Coordinates of C-alpha atoms and ligand atoms in Angstrom, one line a residue:
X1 CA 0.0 0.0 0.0
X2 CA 2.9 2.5 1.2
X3 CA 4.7 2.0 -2.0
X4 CA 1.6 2.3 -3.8
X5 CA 0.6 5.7 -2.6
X6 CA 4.2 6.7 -3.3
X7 CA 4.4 5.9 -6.9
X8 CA 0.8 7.6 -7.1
X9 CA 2.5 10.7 -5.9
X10 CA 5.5 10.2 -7.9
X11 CA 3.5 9.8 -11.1
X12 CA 1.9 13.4 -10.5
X13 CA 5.0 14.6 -9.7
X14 CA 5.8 13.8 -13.2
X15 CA 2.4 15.1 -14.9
X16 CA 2.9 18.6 -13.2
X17 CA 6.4 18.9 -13.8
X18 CA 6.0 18.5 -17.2
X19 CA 9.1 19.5 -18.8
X20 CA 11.6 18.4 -16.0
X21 CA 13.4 14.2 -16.0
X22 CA 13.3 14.2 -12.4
X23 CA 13.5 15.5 -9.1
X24 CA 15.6 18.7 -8.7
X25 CA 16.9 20.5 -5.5
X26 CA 19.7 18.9 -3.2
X27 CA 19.7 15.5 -1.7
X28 CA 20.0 16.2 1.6
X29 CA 18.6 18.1 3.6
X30 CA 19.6 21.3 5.8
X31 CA 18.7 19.8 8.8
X32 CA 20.8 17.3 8.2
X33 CA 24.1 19.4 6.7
X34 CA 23.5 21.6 10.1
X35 CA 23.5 18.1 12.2
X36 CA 26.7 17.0 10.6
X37 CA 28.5 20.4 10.9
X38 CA 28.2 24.4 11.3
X39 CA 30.3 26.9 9.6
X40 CA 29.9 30.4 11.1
X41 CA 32.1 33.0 9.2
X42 CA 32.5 34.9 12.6
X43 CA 34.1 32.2 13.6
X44 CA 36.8 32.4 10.5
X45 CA 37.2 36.2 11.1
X46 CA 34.3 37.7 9.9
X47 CA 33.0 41.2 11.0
X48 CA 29.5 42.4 10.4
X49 CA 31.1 46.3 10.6
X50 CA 30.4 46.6 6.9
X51 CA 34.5 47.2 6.3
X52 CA 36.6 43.7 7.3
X53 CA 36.8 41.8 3.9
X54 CA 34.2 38.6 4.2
X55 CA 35.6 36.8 1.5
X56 CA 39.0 35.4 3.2
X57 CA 36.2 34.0 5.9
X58 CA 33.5 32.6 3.5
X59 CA 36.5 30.9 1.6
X60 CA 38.0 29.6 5.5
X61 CA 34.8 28.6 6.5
X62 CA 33.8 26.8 3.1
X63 CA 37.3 24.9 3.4
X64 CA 35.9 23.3 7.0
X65 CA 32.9 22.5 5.8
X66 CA 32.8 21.7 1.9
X67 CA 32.4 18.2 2.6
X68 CA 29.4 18.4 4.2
X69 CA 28.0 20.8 6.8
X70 CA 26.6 24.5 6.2
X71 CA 28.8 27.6 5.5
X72 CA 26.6 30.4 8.1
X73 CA 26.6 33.7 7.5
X74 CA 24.3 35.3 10.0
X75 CA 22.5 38.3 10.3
X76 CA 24.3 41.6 9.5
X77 CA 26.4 43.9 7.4
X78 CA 29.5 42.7 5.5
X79 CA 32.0 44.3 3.1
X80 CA 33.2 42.0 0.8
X81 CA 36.1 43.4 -1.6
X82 CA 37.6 40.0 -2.4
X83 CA 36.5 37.4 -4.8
X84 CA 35.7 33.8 -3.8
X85 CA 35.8 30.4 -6.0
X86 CA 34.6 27.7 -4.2
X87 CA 35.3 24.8 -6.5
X88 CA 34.5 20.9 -5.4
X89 CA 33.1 19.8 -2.1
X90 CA 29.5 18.1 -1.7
X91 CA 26.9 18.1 0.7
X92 CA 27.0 21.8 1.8
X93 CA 24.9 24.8 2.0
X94 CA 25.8 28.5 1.8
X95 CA 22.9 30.1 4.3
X96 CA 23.1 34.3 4.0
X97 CA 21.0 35.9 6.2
X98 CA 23.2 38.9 6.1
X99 CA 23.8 41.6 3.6
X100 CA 27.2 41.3 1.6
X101 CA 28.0 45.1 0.1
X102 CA 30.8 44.7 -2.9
X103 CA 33.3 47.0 -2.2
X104 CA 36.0 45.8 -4.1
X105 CA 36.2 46.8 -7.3
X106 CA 38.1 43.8 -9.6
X107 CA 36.1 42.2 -12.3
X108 CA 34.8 38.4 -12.8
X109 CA 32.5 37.0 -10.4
X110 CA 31.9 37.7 -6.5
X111 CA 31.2 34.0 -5.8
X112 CA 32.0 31.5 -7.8
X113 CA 30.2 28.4 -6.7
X114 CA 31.4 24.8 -8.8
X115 CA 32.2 21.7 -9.4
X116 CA 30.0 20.4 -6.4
X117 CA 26.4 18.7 -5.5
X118 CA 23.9 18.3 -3.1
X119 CA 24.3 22.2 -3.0
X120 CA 21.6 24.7 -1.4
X121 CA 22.1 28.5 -1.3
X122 CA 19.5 30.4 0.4
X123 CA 18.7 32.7 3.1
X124 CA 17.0 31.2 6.0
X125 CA 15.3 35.1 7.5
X126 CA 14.4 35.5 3.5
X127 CA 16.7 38.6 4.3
X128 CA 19.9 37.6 2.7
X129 CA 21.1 39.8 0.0
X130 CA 24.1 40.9 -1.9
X131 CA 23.8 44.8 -2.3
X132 CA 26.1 44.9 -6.0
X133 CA 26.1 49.1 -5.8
X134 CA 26.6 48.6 -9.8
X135 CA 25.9 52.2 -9.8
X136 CA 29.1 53.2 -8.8
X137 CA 30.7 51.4 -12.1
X138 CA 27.2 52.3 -14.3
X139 CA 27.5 56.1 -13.8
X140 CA 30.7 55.7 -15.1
X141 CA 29.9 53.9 -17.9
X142 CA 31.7 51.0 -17.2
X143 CA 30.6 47.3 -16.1
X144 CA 31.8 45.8 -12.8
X145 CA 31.7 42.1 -11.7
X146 CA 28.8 39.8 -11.9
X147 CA 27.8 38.9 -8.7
X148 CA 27.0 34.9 -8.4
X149 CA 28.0 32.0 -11.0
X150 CA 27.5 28.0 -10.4
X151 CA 29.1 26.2 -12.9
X152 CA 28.7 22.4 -12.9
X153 CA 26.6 22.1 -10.5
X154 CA 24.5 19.0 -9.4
X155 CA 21.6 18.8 -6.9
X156 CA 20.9 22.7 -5.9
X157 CA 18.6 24.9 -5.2
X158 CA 18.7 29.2 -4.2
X159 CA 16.3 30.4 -2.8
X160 CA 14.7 33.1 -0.8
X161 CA 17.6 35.9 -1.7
X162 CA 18.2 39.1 -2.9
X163 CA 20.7 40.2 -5.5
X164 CA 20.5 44.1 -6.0
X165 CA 22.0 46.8 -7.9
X166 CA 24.5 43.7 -9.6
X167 CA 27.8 45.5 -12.1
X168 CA 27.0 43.5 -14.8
X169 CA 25.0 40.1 -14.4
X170 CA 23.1 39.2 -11.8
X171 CA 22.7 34.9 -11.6
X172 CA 24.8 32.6 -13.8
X173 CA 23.7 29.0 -13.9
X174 CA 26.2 27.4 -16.6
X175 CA 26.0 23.5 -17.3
X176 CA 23.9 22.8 -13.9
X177 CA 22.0 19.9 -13.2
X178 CA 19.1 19.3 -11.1
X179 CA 18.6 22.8 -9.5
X180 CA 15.6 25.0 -8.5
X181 CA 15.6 28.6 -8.2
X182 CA 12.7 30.3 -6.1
X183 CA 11.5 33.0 -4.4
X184 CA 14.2 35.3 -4.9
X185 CA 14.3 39.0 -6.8
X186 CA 16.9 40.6 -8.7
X187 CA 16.6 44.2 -8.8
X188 CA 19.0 45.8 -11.2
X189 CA 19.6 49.3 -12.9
X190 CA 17.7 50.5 -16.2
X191 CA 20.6 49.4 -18.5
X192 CA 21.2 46.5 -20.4
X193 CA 24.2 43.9 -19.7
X194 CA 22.5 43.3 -16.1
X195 CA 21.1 39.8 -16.6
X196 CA 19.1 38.5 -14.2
X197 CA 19.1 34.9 -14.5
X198 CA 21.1 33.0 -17.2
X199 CA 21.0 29.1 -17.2
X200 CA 22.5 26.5 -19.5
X201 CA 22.3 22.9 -18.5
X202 CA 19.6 20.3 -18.1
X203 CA 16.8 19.2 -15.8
X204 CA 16.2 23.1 -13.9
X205 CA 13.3 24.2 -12.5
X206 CA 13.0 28.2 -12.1
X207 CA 10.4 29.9 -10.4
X208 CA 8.3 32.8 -8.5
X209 CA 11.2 35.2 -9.4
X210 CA 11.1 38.6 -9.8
X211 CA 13.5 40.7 -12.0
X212 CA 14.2 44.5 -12.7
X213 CA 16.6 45.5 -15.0
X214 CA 17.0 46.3 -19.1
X215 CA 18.2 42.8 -19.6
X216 CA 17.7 39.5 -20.0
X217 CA 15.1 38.0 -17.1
X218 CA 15.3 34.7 -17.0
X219 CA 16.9 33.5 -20.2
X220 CA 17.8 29.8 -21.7
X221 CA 21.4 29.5 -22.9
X222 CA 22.8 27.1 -25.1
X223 CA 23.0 23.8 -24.4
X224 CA 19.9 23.7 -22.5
X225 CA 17.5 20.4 -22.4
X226 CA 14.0 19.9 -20.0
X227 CA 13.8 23.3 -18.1
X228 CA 11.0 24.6 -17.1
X229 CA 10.4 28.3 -16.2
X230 CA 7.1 29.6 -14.1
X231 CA 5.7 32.0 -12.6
X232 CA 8.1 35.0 -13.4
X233 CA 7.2 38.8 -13.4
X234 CA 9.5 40.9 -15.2
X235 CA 8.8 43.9 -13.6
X236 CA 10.5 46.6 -15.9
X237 CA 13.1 44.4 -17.5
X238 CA 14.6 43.3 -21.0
X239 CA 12.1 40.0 -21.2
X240 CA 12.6 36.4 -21.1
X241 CA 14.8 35.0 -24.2
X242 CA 16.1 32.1 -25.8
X243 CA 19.8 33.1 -27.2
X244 CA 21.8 34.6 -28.1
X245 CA 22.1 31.7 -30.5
X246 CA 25.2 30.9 -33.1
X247 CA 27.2 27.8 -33.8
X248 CA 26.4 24.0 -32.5
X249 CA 23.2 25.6 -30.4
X250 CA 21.3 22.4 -28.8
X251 CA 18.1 23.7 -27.3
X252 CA 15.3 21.3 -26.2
X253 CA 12.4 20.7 -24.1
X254 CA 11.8 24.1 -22.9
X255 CA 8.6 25.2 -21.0
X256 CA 8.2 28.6 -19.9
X257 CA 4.3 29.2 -18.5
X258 CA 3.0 32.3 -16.4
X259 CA 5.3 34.9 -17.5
X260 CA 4.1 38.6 -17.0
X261 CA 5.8 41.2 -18.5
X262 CA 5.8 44.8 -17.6
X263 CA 7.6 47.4 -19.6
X264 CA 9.9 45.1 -21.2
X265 CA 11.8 44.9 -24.7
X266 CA 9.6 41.8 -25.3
X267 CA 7.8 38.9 -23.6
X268 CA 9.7 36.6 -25.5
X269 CA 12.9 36.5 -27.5
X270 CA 14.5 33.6 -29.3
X271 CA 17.8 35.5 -30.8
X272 CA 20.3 34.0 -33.1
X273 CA 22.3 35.5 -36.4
X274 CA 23.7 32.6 -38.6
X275 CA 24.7 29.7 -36.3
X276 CA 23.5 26.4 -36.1
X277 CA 22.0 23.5 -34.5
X278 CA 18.3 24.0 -33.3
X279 CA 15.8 24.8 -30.8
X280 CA 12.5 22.2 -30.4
X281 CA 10.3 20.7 -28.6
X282 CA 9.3 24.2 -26.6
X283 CA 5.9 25.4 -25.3
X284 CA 5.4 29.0 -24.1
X285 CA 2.2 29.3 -22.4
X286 CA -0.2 31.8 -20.6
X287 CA 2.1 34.7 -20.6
X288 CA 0.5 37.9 -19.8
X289 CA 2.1 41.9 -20.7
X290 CA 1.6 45.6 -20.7
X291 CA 3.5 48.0 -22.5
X292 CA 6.5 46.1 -24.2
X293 CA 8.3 46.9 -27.2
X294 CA 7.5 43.4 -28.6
X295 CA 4.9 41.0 -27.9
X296 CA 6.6 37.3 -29.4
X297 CA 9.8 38.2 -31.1
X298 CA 11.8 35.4 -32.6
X299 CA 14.9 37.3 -34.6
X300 CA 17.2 35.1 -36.4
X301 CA 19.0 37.9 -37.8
X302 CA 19.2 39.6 -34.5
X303 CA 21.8 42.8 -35.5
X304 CA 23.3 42.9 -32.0
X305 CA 25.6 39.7 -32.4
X306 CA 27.7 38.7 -34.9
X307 CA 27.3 36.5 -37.9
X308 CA 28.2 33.1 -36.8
X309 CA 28.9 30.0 -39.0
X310 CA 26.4 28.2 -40.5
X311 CA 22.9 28.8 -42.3
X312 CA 20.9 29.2 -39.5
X313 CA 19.6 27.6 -36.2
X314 CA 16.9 25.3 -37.0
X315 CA 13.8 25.8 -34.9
X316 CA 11.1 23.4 -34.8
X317 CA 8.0 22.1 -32.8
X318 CA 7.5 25.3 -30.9
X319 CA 4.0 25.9 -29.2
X320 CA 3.3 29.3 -28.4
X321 CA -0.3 29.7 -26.6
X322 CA -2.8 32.0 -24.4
X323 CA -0.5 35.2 -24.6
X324 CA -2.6 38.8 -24.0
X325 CA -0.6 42.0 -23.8
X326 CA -0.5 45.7 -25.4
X327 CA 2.5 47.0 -27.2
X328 CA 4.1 50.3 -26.8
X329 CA 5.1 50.7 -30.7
X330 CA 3.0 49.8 -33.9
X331 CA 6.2 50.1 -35.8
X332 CA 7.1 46.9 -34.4
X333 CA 5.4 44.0 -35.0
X334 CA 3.5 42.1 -31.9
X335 CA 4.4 39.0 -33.4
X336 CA 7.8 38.9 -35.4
X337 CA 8.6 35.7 -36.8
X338 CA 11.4 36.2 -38.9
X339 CA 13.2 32.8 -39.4
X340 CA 16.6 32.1 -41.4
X341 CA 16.0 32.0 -44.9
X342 CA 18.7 29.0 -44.5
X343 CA 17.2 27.2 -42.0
X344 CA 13.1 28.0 -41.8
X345 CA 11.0 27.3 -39.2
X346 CA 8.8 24.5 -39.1
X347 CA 6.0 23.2 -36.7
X348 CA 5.6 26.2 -35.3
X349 CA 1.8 26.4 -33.2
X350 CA 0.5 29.7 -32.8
X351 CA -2.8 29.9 -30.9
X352 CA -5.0 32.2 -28.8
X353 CA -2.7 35.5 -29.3
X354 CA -4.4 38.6 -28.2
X355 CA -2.4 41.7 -29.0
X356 CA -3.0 45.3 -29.2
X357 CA -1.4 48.5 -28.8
X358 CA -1.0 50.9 -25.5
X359 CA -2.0 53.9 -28.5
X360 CA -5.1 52.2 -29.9
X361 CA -3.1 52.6 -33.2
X362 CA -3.6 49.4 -35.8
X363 CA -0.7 46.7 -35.1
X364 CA 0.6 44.5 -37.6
X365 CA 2.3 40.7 -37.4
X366 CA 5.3 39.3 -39.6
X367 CA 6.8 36.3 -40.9
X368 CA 9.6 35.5 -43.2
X369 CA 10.7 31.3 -43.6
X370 CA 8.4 30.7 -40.8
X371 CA 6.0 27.0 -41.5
X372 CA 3.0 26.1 -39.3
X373 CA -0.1 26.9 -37.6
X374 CA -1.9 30.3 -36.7
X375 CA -1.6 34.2 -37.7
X376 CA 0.9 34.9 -40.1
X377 CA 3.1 31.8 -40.5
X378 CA 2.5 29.8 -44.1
X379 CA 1.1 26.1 -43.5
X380 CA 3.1 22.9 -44.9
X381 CA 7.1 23.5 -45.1
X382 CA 9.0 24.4 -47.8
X383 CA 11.9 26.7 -48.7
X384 CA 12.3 30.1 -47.6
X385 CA 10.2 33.2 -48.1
X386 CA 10.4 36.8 -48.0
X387 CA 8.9 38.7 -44.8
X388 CA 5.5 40.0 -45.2
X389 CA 3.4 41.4 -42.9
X390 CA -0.4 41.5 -41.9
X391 CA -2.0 44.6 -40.2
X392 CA -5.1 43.8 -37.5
X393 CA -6.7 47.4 -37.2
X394 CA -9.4 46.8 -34.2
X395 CA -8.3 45.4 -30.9
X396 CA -8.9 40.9 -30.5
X397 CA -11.3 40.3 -27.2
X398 CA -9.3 39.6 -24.5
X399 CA -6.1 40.9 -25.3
X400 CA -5.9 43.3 -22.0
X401 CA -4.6 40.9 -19.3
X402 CA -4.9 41.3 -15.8
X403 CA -1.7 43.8 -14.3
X404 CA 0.2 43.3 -10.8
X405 CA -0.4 45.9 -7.9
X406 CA 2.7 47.8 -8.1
X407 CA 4.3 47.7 -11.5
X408 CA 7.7 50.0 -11.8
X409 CA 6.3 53.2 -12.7
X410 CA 9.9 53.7 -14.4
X411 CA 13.5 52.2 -14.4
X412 CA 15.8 52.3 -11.6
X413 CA 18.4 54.3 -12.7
X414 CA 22.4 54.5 -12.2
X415 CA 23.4 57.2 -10.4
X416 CA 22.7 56.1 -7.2
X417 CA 22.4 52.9 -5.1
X418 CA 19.1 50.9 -5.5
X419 CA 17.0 49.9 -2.2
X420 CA 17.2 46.3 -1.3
X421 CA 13.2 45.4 -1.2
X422 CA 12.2 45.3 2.4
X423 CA 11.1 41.7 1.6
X424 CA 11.0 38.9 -1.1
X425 CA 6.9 39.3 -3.1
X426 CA 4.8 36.9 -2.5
X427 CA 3.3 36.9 -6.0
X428 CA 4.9 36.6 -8.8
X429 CA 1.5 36.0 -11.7
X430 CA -1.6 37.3 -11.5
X431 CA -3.8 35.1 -9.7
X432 CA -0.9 32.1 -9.2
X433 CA 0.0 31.3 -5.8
X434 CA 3.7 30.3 -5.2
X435 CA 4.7 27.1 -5.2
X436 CA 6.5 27.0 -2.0
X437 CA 6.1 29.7 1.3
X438 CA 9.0 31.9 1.4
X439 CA 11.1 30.5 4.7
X440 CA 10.9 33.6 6.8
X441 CA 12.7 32.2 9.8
X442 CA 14.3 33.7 12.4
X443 CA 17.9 34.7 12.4
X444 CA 18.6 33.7 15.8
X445 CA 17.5 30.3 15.5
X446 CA 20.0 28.0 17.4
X447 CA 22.3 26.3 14.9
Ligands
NAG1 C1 4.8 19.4 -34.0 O1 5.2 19.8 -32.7 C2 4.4 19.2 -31.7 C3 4.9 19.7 -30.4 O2 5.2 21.1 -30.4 C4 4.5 17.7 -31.7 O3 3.6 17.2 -30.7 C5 4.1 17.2 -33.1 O4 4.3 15.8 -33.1 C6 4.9 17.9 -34.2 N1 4.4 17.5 -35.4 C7 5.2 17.0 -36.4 C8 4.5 16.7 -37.7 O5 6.4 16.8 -36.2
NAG2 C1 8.2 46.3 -9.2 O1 9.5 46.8 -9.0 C2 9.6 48.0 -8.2 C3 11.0 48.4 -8.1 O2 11.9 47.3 -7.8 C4 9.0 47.7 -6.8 O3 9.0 48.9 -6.0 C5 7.7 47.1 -6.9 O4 7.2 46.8 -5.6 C6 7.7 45.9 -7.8 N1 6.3 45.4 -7.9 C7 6.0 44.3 -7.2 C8 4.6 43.9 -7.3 O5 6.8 43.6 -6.6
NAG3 C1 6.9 36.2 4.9 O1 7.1 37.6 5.0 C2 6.4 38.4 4.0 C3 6.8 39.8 4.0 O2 6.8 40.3 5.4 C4 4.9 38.1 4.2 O3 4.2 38.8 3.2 C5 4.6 36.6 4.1 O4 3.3 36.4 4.3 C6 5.5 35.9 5.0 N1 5.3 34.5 4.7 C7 5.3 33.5 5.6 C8 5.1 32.1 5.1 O5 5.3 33.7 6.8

């Protein structure tokens, strides 16, 4: 009977994760990486005075207990003006329930987290942040470092932290496996080059995230297989994107459902120039906007990157349904399928699309090499064709989704510091709940 109900819940598991192979987030729990041992940075020479160096402690504490225990860093204001690469060890957490301020200025990466698994970085108050002051560098027109990167990591999850005001990108996830990433924001400057989240790798489950920024939200890099991407508001951002796309791209099972966009370049981008390989077997579902630049925007001759070799990346079996949203430009197209001439589109589902402009002003679609269902796209395959576009002069029913309570009423600029939020949102999609309570816990809890 026990095993019974267990494959039972197993088996939904599976039907509600959809996209995903298999479970994600570390092994083991916290409870037991505190049980087996406890890592307090004040213990490795720490100071929360907001001027000692933190990263000669995080990197002494992380050497005690990388092979299994939890690296602590509690409550309170820390400097950090040295880099850290924490590279191997398994079984360990990084808890921040403090506030790490860059003040050094060298570029690369604050933290570099790799090599490792059964990995959890997370905030336990739901207060732990990393305060970037990109401004400094911004104003000056000039990038700084990135703030965190995993790379080949197995197992993970971050969760329940702030990452504000970053230099130049926000969250790198390159070649991970098995991770989740929730209940966090990412508040950066009005600019773009401050990613929120990248991620390349397989099996990663992203969501209830928040990002600000002129950037990529939370975008899919290449090689990417079985991710799937829910509940994110991009709350005055860049959008969520597939790309940038060139040589040997290998894209697959992607599913990214309850996006909302808010004065955004676009509420989806897949971007290549040349290249090759493909992208299939993606759904994009129930996305809801206001006041973007672009509605769906798939640009394989995207003029910000380079040519790269090869006639095109191949993009098939994509679904794309139950979008709403209102432009800010009728020049642009709402929906811009402009596929290589090389390497057209095929299989591509269109359905439910409800677009219309902020102005009231007729809005038009394109296509160019792009095969399948719905709007604009030509049905059947075949060889490549010349873009042409279709103008839709009154507004479709239903195209005016519902909005979030406190959309940015503009960007956050760069001349000075940006406000870490007082707390992590607790809604990320109109109407969706998240999937898991933000922990909230105390920061004096015994360890
Ligand atoms: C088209 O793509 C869908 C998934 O997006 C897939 O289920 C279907 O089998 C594909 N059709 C063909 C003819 O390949
Ligand atoms: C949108 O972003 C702004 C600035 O970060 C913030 O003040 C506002 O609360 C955000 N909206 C929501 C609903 O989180
Ligand atoms: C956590 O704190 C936030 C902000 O104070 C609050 O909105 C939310 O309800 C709290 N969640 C839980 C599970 O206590």
């Amino acid at each position: 009977m026990k095993s019974l109900a267990l494959l039972t819940a197993a088996a939904l598991l599976a039907v509600t994760a959809g996209q995903l192979t298999g479970s994600v987030g570390p092994t083991t729990s916290i409870t037991q990486k505190r049980a087996k041992k406890v890592c307090n940075v004040l213990s490795y020479g720490a100071k929360a005075d907001k001027s000692t160096d933190l990263g000669p402690a995080i990197q002494s504490a992380w050497q005690d207990c990388k092979s299994g225990g939890v690296v602590y860093i509690p409550s309170g204001e820390y400097a950090m003006s040295t880099w850290q690469t924490l590279s191997g060890g398994a079984s360990w957490a990084l808890q921040l329930d403090g506030i790490i301020y860059r003040t050094g200025t060298s570029g690369g990466h604050m933290i570099i987290i790799e090599n490792t698994n059964d990995f959890e970085l997370f905030s336990q108050t739901s207060q732990g942040a990393i305060q970037g002051y990109g401004y400094t560098f911004l104003s000056q027109g000039n990038y700084g470092p990135r703030l965190i990167r995993l790379v080949n990591v197995v197992d993970f999850s971050f969760h329940d932290l702030m990452l504000v005001d970053s230099p130049a990108f926000h969250l790198i996830l390159a070649t991970c496996k098995n991770g989740e990433v929730y209940n966090s924001i990412l508040r950066g400057a009005n600019r773009g080059g401050l990613d929120g989240i990248d991620v390349s790798g397989s099996n990663i489950y992203i969501h209830d995230v928040e990002v600000t920024n002129k950037d990529e939200c939370v975008t899919i890099k290449s090689p990417a297989a079985n991710m799937l991407v829910e509940n994110i508001y991009c709350n005055w951002s860049g959008g969520c994107a597939i790309g940038s796309l060139s040589t040997g791209t290998a894209i697959s099972s992607i599913k990214y459902n309850n996006i909302y966009t808010w004065q955004s370049n676009q509420m989806l981008m897949i971007k290549s120039s040349g290249g090759s390989g493909y992208v299939r077997d993606c759904s994009f579902t129930n996305f809801i906007g206001h006041s973007n630049a672009y509605a769906l925007d798939i640009d394989q001759y995207w003029s910000s990157q380079s040519v790269g070799s090869g006639s095109g990346v191949q993009l098939s079996d994509l679904t794309v349904s139950d979008w709403k949203g209102t432009i800010i430009d009728p020049k642009r197209a709402a929906i811009n399928m402009v596929c290589a001439d090389g390497a057209p589109c095929t299989n591509i589902s269109l359905s439910n699309l409800a677009f219309w402009s902020d102005s009231g002003a007729a809005i038009h679609y394109t296509c160019r090499s792009a095969y399948g269902q719905g709007y604009c796209l030509h049905s059947g395959s075949g060889s490549s064709y010349s873009a042409a576009s279709s103008t839709v002069s009154s507004a479709p029913a239903g195209y005016n989704g519902p909005k979030m309570g406190n959309d940015l009423a503009s960007g956050l600029g760069i001349s000075r510091s940006i406000d870490i939020p007082t707390s992590i949102p607790t809604s990320f999609f109109p109407g969706a709940t998240p999937l898991k309570p933000l922990l909230n816990g105390s920061s004096h809890r015994s360890l």
